């Protein structure tokens, strides 16, 4: 089922799938990426156990593209996630966040714990201010090849040039420990472009304000069951990024997906889904006792 949810004059495209009687699970994607970036096989596997909800961030996919007229901060996108739950009448949900989505999930842990059944984050960094000495600023260990590529993120390109740029981006994000299938990610980006009906990239989230993110110290009060997935080949948030998050959130559990980078390609899709489902099943089991 597809629909739009309105928040602050912005329309967010939302899709539901999976078990209508399953506990809700909200997928929160990373920066400048629409809901279509979640692999269909991955969504289907989660849907065997859950009512899966995914949505297009502002300035992606079929949601409103208006950053140049109405700029916002990254932290505002966390409120969008809550608006999606409100729009669907979902009181509490398991929430899974990748990359920037993991940042947003950490904000939800702080501001909206009553809306979360559980949290899962991966390929992300802990909010600044966490831990006794404070977390390091983001992107301190990033692959310099990515930094060079990001300088051209919003450059004008035709469709074929844009697809080639995005596939190269995914190749770097994938890391070097698991095989990279360029055709797989080309098909992904063709779906992304068809879904959005456009191939340009405004890089809005890269330009969004960074205020309100240095709140890591507040994670120490979290009581939400949290899973942190370590991606050992992540070129943006390499180890010990996951360990820093785990240490910041009381009771958080950590698992490692061997060879995983900053992408959900075929080699890591199944183990990632199983790690999430094991976590959510444990939480649902305790809630149903």
JSON list of C-alpha atoms in Angstrom, two decimals, residues 31-116:
[
{"chain": "A", "resi": 31, "resn": "UNK", "atom": "CA", "xyz": [21.24, 10.76, 3.24]},
{"chain": "A", "resi": 32, "resn": "UNK", "atom": "CA", "xyz": [20.03, 11.67, -0.24]},
{"chain": "A", "resi": 33, "resn": "UNK", "atom": "CA", "xyz": [18.50, 8.21, -0.65]},
{"chain": "A", "resi": 34, "resn": "UNK", "atom": "CA", "xyz": [14.88, 7.26, -1.18]},
{"chain": "A", "resi": 35, "resn": "UNK", "atom": "CA", "xyz": [12.98, 4.28, 0.21]},
{"chain": "A", "resi": 36, "resn": "UNK", "atom": "CA", "xyz": [13.68, 2.35, -2.99]},
{"chain": "A", "resi": 37, "resn": "UNK", "atom": "CA", "xyz": [17.31, 1.97, -1.93]},
{"chain": "A", "resi": 38, "resn": "UNK", "atom": "CA", "xyz": [16.15, -0.65, 0.59]},
{"chain": "A", "resi": 39, "resn": "UNK", "atom": "CA", "xyz": [16.51, -3.87, -1.49]},
{"chain": "A", "resi": 40, "resn": "UNK", "atom": "CA", "xyz": [13.19, -5.50, -2.29]},
{"chain": "A", "resi": 41, "resn": "UNK", "atom": "CA", "xyz": [14.43, -8.90, -1.11]},
{"chain": "A", "resi": 42, "resn": "UNK", "atom": "CA", "xyz": [15.50, -7.37, 2.19]},
{"chain": "A", "resi": 43, "resn": "UNK", "atom": "CA", "xyz": [12.12, -5.66, 2.66]},
{"chain": "A", "resi": 44, "resn": "UNK", "atom": "CA", "xyz": [10.30, -8.88, 1.78]},
{"chain": "A", "resi": 45, "resn": "UNK", "atom": "CA", "xyz": [12.32, -10.89, 4.32]},
{"chain": "A", "resi": 46, "resn": "UNK", "atom": "CA", "xyz": [11.53, -8.39, 7.09]},
{"chain": "A", "resi": 47, "resn": "UNK", "atom": "CA", "xyz": [7.91, -8.49, 5.97]},
{"chain": "A", "resi": 48, "resn": "UNK", "atom": "CA", "xyz": [7.65, -12.18, 6.80]},
{"chain": "A", "resi": 49, "resn": "UNK", "atom": "CA", "xyz": [7.63, -11.11, 10.44]},
{"chain": "A", "resi": 50, "resn": "UNK", "atom": "CA", "xyz": [6.63, -7.44, 10.40]},
{"chain": "A", "resi": 51, "resn": "UNK", "atom": "CA", "xyz": [4.37, -4.77, 9.01]},
{"chain": "A", "resi": 52, "resn": "UNK", "atom": "CA", "xyz": [7.17, -2.96, 7.18]},
{"chain": "A", "resi": 53, "resn": "UNK", "atom": "CA", "xyz": [6.95, 0.79, 6.61]},
{"chain": "A", "resi": 54, "resn": "UNK", "atom": "CA", "xyz": [9.43, 2.71, 4.47]},
{"chain": "A", "resi": 55, "resn": "UNK", "atom": "CA", "xyz": [9.29, 6.25, 3.20]},
{"chain": "A", "resi": 56, "resn": "UNK", "atom": "CA", "xyz": [11.06, 8.77, 1.01]},
{"chain": "A", "resi": 57, "resn": "UNK", "atom": "CA", "xyz": [12.90, 11.48, 2.89]},
{"chain": "A", "resi": 58, "resn": "UNK", "atom": "CA", "xyz": [12.25, 15.06, 1.83]},
{"chain": "A", "resi": 59, "resn": "UNK", "atom": "CA", "xyz": [14.10, 15.83, -1.41]},
{"chain": "A", "resi": 60, "resn": "UNK", "atom": "CA", "xyz": [14.20, 12.19, -2.47]},
{"chain": "A", "resi": 61, "resn": "UNK", "atom": "CA", "xyz": [11.93, 9.91, -4.46]},
{"chain": "A", "resi": 62, "resn": "UNK", "atom": "CA", "xyz": [8.30, 10.99, -4.63]},
{"chain": "A", "resi": 63, "resn": "UNK", "atom": "CA", "xyz": [8.35, 13.18, -1.54]},
{"chain": "A", "resi": 64, "resn": "UNK", "atom": "CA", "xyz": [8.47, 16.98, -1.79]},
{"chain": "A", "resi": 65, "resn": "UNK", "atom": "CA", "xyz": [11.66, 18.44, -3.27]},
{"chain": "A", "resi": 66, "resn": "UNK", "atom": "CA", "xyz": [11.90, 21.97, -1.91]},
{"chain": "A", "resi": 67, "resn": "UNK", "atom": "CA", "xyz": [15.16, 22.41, 0.01]},
{"chain": "A", "resi": 68, "resn": "UNK", "atom": "CA", "xyz": [16.21, 25.53, -1.89]},
{"chain": "A", "resi": 69, "resn": "UNK", "atom": "CA", "xyz": [12.90, 27.22, -1.01]},
{"chain": "A", "resi": 70, "resn": "UNK", "atom": "CA", "xyz": [12.51, 25.74, 2.47]},
{"chain": "A", "resi": 71, "resn": "UNK", "atom": "CA", "xyz": [15.88, 24.67, 3.91]},
{"chain": "A", "resi": 72, "resn": "UNK", "atom": "CA", "xyz": [15.91, 22.50, 7.01]},
{"chain": "A", "resi": 73, "resn": "UNK", "atom": "CA", "xyz": [18.29, 20.74, 9.38]},
{"chain": "A", "resi": 74, "resn": "UNK", "atom": "CA", "xyz": [19.14, 17.05, 9.50]},
{"chain": "A", "resi": 75, "resn": "UNK", "atom": "CA", "xyz": [17.46, 16.90, 12.93]},
{"chain": "A", "resi": 76, "resn": "UNK", "atom": "CA", "xyz": [14.15, 17.92, 11.31]},
{"chain": "A", "resi": 77, "resn": "UNK", "atom": "CA", "xyz": [14.18, 14.63, 9.43]},
{"chain": "A", "resi": 78, "resn": "UNK", "atom": "CA", "xyz": [13.79, 12.75, 12.72]},
{"chain": "A", "resi": 79, "resn": "UNK", "atom": "CA", "xyz": [10.47, 14.51, 13.21]},
{"chain": "A", "resi": 80, "resn": "UNK", "atom": "CA", "xyz": [9.46, 13.35, 9.75]},
{"chain": "A", "resi": 81, "resn": "UNK", "atom": "CA", "xyz": [9.92, 9.75, 10.89]},
{"chain": "A", "resi": 82, "resn": "UNK", "atom": "CA", "xyz": [7.51, 10.34, 13.77]},
{"chain": "A", "resi": 83, "resn": "UNK", "atom": "CA", "xyz": [5.07, 12.03, 11.38]},
{"chain": "A", "resi": 84, "resn": "UNK", "atom": "CA", "xyz": [5.08, 8.89, 9.24]},
{"chain": "A", "resi": 85, "resn": "UNK", "atom": "CA", "xyz": [4.12, 6.79, 12.26]},
{"chain": "A", "resi": 86, "resn": "UNK", "atom": "CA", "xyz": [1.43, 9.30, 13.19]},
{"chain": "A", "resi": 87, "resn": "UNK", "atom": "CA", "xyz": [0.07, 9.32, 9.65]},
{"chain": "A", "resi": 88, "resn": "UNK", "atom": "CA", "xyz": [-0.32, 5.55, 9.70]},
{"chain": "A", "resi": 89, "resn": "UNK", "atom": "CA", "xyz": [-1.77, 5.47, 13.20]},
{"chain": "A", "resi": 90, "resn": "UNK", "atom": "CA", "xyz": [1.22, 3.50, 14.54]},
{"chain": "A", "resi": 91, "resn": "UNK", "atom": "CA", "xyz": [1.85, 4.07, 18.22]},
{"chain": "A", "resi": 92, "resn": "UNK", "atom": "CA", "xyz": [5.14, 2.18, 18.58]},
{"chain": "A", "resi": 93, "resn": "UNK", "atom": "CA", "xyz": [7.44, 0.53, 16.07]},
{"chain": "A", "resi": 94, "resn": "UNK", "atom": "CA", "xyz": [10.75, -1.20, 15.69]},
{"chain": "A", "resi": 95, "resn": "UNK", "atom": "CA", "xyz": [12.94, 1.37, 13.93]},
{"chain": "A", "resi": 96, "resn": "UNK", "atom": "CA", "xyz": [15.91, 0.53, 11.72]},
{"chain": "A", "resi": 97, "resn": "UNK", "atom": "CA", "xyz": [18.27, 3.26, 10.53]},
{"chain": "A", "resi": 98, "resn": "UNK", "atom": "CA", "xyz": [21.18, 3.14, 8.08]},
{"chain": "A", "resi": 99, "resn": "UNK", "atom": "CA", "xyz": [23.87, 5.84, 7.88]},
{"chain": "A", "resi": 100, "resn": "UNK", "atom": "CA", "xyz": [22.12, 9.21, 8.36]},
{"chain": "A", "resi": 101, "resn": "UNK", "atom": "CA", "xyz": [19.07, 7.12, 9.23]},
{"chain": "A", "resi": 102, "resn": "UNK", "atom": "CA", "xyz": [21.07, 5.77, 12.16]},
{"chain": "A", "resi": 103, "resn": "UNK", "atom": "CA", "xyz": [21.68, 9.34, 13.28]},
{"chain": "A", "resi": 104, "resn": "UNK", "atom": "CA", "xyz": [17.94, 10.00, 13.15]},
{"chain": "A", "resi": 105, "resn": "UNK", "atom": "CA", "xyz": [17.19, 6.82, 15.11]},
{"chain": "A", "resi": 106, "resn": "UNK", "atom": "CA", "xyz": [19.57, 7.99, 17.85]},
{"chain": "A", "resi": 107, "resn": "UNK", "atom": "CA", "xyz": [17.61, 11.26, 18.05]},
{"chain": "A", "resi": 108, "resn": "UNK", "atom": "CA", "xyz": [14.41, 9.22, 18.37]},
{"chain": "A", "resi": 109, "resn": "UNK", "atom": "CA", "xyz": [15.97, 7.23, 21.21]},
{"chain": "A", "resi": 110, "resn": "UNK", "atom": "CA", "xyz": [16.49, 10.51, 23.03]},
{"chain": "A", "resi": 111, "resn": "UNK", "atom": "CA", "xyz": [13.32, 12.42, 22.14]},
{"chain": "A", "resi": 112, "resn": "UNK", "atom": "CA", "xyz": [10.65, 9.78, 21.42]},
{"chain": "A", "resi": 113, "resn": "UNK", "atom": "CA", "xyz": [11.46, 6.57, 23.32]},
{"chain": "A", "resi": 114, "resn": "UNK", "atom": "CA", "xyz": [7.75, 5.99, 23.86]},
{"chain": "A", "resi": 115, "resn": "UNK", "atom": "CA", "xyz": [7.35, 5.50, 20.10]},
{"chain": "A", "resi": 116, "resn": "UNK", "atom": "CA", "xyz": [10.02, 2.80, 19.79]}
]
